[in-house]
Amino acid sequence: MAITLWGRLNSANVQKAVWALGELELPYQHVPLGGSFGGTDTLQYLAMNPNGLVPTLRDGELTVWESHAIVRYLSAEYGSGLLFPMEARDRAEVDQWTDWTATTFQPAWIALFWQKVRTPVEKQNQAAIDKALADSVRCFRMLDDRLGDVPYLGGEQLTYADIVAGVSLFRWSTMQIERPSLPNVEAWHARLEERAAFRQAVNVSYDELAGRLSF
Ligand SMILES: N[C@@H](CCC(=O)N[C@@H](CS)C(=O)NCC(=O)O)C(=O)O
């Protein structure tokens, strides 16, 4: 099946799909879209993704949008036993961290990224920065506790939970913020850095996004 991925590579949500495709060593065509490339509001794109955001993935006749749905699909279809635990009981933990990332963790660290990086300095709001940092630190401490017990969020092996949460690490570790010491998160980050698919997908410059609120 021919796989196509639409989305700009400096989008954290697109990076999840790029990382999963890399881990699974799947060949695909990449179409840069969104941000400075535009194209999310064309009728053709909206017919594929009525939400008008990136990423979107096509695999043969199947079109999927929402980054977590994409990563789950790729893992289930191509990663059985690799990124996708076969046992429902094992998958429950993976989904717990994956859904927590969608509902709690990513909203916290993305809010911080928008405040510290995307908002022009003269428009930054210290109270909003403090709140976003406190929310992010609370989440990173939860990750640190979990990663004190197991090397990866789902347990002993890399799963799609590490992918959706791990795309935060380049930005978290390079933003101009006061970070607490989180040894287990740092050890997890170092383990992920050993993977070419992580480095290629996640360690992507966000200079173009600095001071930019328009997309
Ligand atoms: N919940 C969606 C969020 C997607 C999203 O917010 N995408 C952003 C980039 S990270 C976007 O498309 N922004 C507009 C643009 O890049 O033009 C997902 O996980 O896929």
XYZ file of C-alpha atoms and ligand atoms in Angstrom:
235
model
C 0.000 0.000 0.000
C 1.277 3.496 -0.798
C 1.430 5.739 2.264
C 1.286 9.556 2.080
C 1.699 11.949 5.017
C 0.615 15.587 4.820
C 2.039 18.101 7.298
C 4.901 20.469 8.087
C 7.824 18.804 9.850
C 8.085 21.476 12.569
C 4.630 20.503 13.885
C 4.775 18.352 17.034
C 1.654 16.482 15.926
C 3.147 15.714 12.512
C 6.361 14.594 14.250
C 4.425 11.790 15.966
C 3.486 10.318 12.568
C 6.998 10.840 11.156
C 8.538 9.095 14.176
C 6.101 6.142 13.990
C 6.718 5.737 10.237
C 10.467 5.818 10.935
C 10.297 3.267 13.760
C 8.290 0.929 11.554
C 10.673 1.558 8.604
C 7.721 2.278 6.322
C 8.368 4.040 3.012
C 6.040 6.995 2.411
C 5.578 10.145 0.414
C 5.710 13.366 2.422
C 3.700 16.435 1.384
C 4.664 19.602 3.337
C 1.430 21.383 4.280
C 0.163 23.840 6.886
C 2.032 26.715 8.496
C 4.063 28.701 5.970
C 3.171 26.116 3.288
C -0.572 26.812 3.669
C -3.010 24.463 1.972
C -5.081 23.351 4.963
C -8.094 25.360 3.799
C -8.396 24.018 0.246
C -11.505 22.036 -0.659
C -9.281 19.155 -1.683
C -7.554 18.993 1.719
C -10.754 19.568 3.700
C -12.351 16.666 1.837
C -9.647 14.464 3.378
C -9.462 16.219 6.747
C -12.545 18.307 7.597
C -10.731 19.502 10.733
C -8.335 21.495 8.520
C -5.198 20.753 10.558
C -2.094 18.592 10.083
C -1.231 15.722 10.070
C -3.284 13.632 7.665
C -2.222 10.163 6.556
C -3.404 8.109 3.617
C -2.673 4.408 3.333
C -4.202 3.012 0.163
C -7.933 3.711 0.394
C -7.788 4.706 4.058
C -7.484 8.342 5.149
C -6.842 9.117 8.842
C -6.408 12.412 10.682
C -5.755 13.164 14.389
C -2.152 12.395 15.257
C -2.945 9.833 17.956
C -5.336 7.945 15.678
C -2.612 7.912 12.994
C 0.058 6.607 15.348
C -2.293 3.986 16.799
C -3.312 2.866 13.304
C 0.267 2.551 12.054
C 1.293 0.681 15.193
C -1.644 -1.728 14.988
C -1.357 -2.324 11.246
C 2.427 -2.560 10.945
C 3.889 -2.786 14.444
C 2.227 -5.722 16.160
C 4.486 -6.776 18.947
C 6.710 -3.745 18.299
C 4.920 -0.471 19.107
C 1.546 -2.126 19.739
C 1.191 -4.654 22.587
C -0.965 -7.609 21.553
C -2.584 -8.087 24.970
C -5.504 -5.783 25.793
C -4.260 -5.504 29.374
C -0.874 -4.269 28.208
C -2.468 -1.945 25.669
C -4.684 -0.387 28.348
C -1.627 1.178 29.992
C -0.318 2.383 26.645
C -3.672 3.986 25.877
C -3.856 5.503 29.333
C -0.618 7.447 28.747
C -1.567 8.185 25.143
C -4.950 9.655 26.041
C -3.503 11.493 29.045
C -1.031 13.069 26.623
C -3.907 14.231 24.389
C -6.072 15.579 27.197
C -3.621 16.769 29.854
C 0.098 16.619 29.109
C 0.249 18.096 25.605
C -2.209 20.927 26.353
C 0.075 21.874 29.267
C 3.427 21.849 27.473
C 2.011 23.284 24.244
C 0.516 26.177 26.244
C 3.995 26.835 27.619
C 5.505 26.641 24.127
C 2.914 29.111 22.816
C 3.636 31.494 25.683
C 7.435 31.267 25.594
C 8.149 30.721 21.900
C 5.190 31.553 19.683
C 4.058 34.704 21.456
C 6.156 37.786 20.602
C 8.121 38.864 23.714
C 6.216 42.146 24.048
C 2.910 40.268 24.203
C 4.012 37.575 26.672
C 2.039 37.284 29.883
C 4.038 36.250 32.950
C 0.997 34.885 34.826
C 0.113 32.671 31.851
C 3.746 31.520 31.565
C 3.846 30.667 35.284
C 0.605 28.686 35.059
C 1.665 26.789 31.924
C 5.050 25.999 33.490
C 3.431 24.766 36.721
C 0.974 22.588 34.743
C 3.832 21.212 32.622
C 6.041 20.474 35.625
C 3.178 18.613 37.325
C 2.835 16.425 34.204
C 6.584 15.891 33.818
C 6.739 14.814 37.478
C 4.050 12.208 36.741
C 6.178 10.968 33.845
C 9.244 10.954 36.075
C 7.449 8.791 38.663
C 6.274 6.342 36.011
C 9.705 6.180 34.377
C 11.281 5.411 37.739
C 9.479 2.044 37.574
C 9.792 1.135 33.876
C 12.055 2.246 31.001
C 9.174 3.175 28.680
C 5.690 4.505 29.379
C 3.992 1.245 28.400
C 6.494 -0.899 30.313
C 9.590 -2.679 29.065
C 9.318 -1.743 25.370
C 8.857 1.350 23.258
C 5.189 1.839 22.304
C 3.089 4.527 20.673
C 2.657 6.100 24.132
C 6.364 7.047 24.102
C 5.922 8.533 20.645
C 3.004 10.823 21.465
C 4.537 11.967 24.768
C 8.175 11.958 23.611
C 7.725 14.554 20.877
C 7.682 17.101 23.730
C 11.295 16.446 24.707
C 13.255 18.543 22.218
C 11.144 21.621 22.907
C 10.948 21.039 26.670
C 14.719 20.637 26.939
C 15.581 23.641 24.737
C 12.991 26.257 25.756
C 14.302 29.135 27.883
C 12.630 28.006 31.124
C 13.555 26.883 34.634
C 13.359 23.105 34.521
C 13.364 21.002 37.679
C 15.706 18.033 37.827
C 13.798 14.989 36.529
C 16.349 12.165 36.351
C 13.993 9.496 35.037
C 12.642 11.736 32.279
C 16.231 12.663 31.383
C 17.223 8.972 31.230
C 14.158 8.248 29.020
C 15.133 11.162 26.768
C 18.668 9.761 26.493
C 17.265 6.313 25.600
C 15.061 7.852 22.909
C 17.991 9.879 21.522
C 19.665 6.569 20.692
C 16.918 5.944 18.109
C 17.465 7.398 14.637
C 13.696 7.658 14.073
C 13.332 9.838 17.182
C 16.244 12.114 16.292
C 15.083 12.569 12.725
C 11.442 13.279 13.599
C 11.722 15.265 16.824
C 14.994 17.215 16.864
C 13.637 19.728 14.381
C 14.289 23.458 14.590
C 11.314 25.563 15.679
C 12.986 28.878 14.814
C 10.374 29.515 12.125
C 7.644 29.400 14.802
C 9.228 31.968 17.146
C 7.073 35.051 17.656
C 4.489 33.646 15.266
C 0.855 33.347 16.356
C -0.700 33.107 12.902
C -0.699 29.304 12.489
N -5.594 17.118 17.667
C -4.922 17.345 16.400
C -4.242 18.694 16.460
C -3.585 19.044 15.151
C -2.982 20.434 15.171
O -3.231 21.251 16.089
N -2.159 20.707 14.164
C -1.528 22.006 14.066
C -0.019 21.854 13.956
S 0.658 21.109 15.423
C -1.997 22.697 12.782
O -2.455 22.041 11.856
N -1.867 24.017 12.754
C -2.198 24.793 11.598
C -1.100 24.813 10.583
O -0.014 24.224 10.801
O -1.316 25.414 9.526
C -3.907 16.204 16.176
O -3.402 15.670 17.154
O -3.657 15.854 15.008
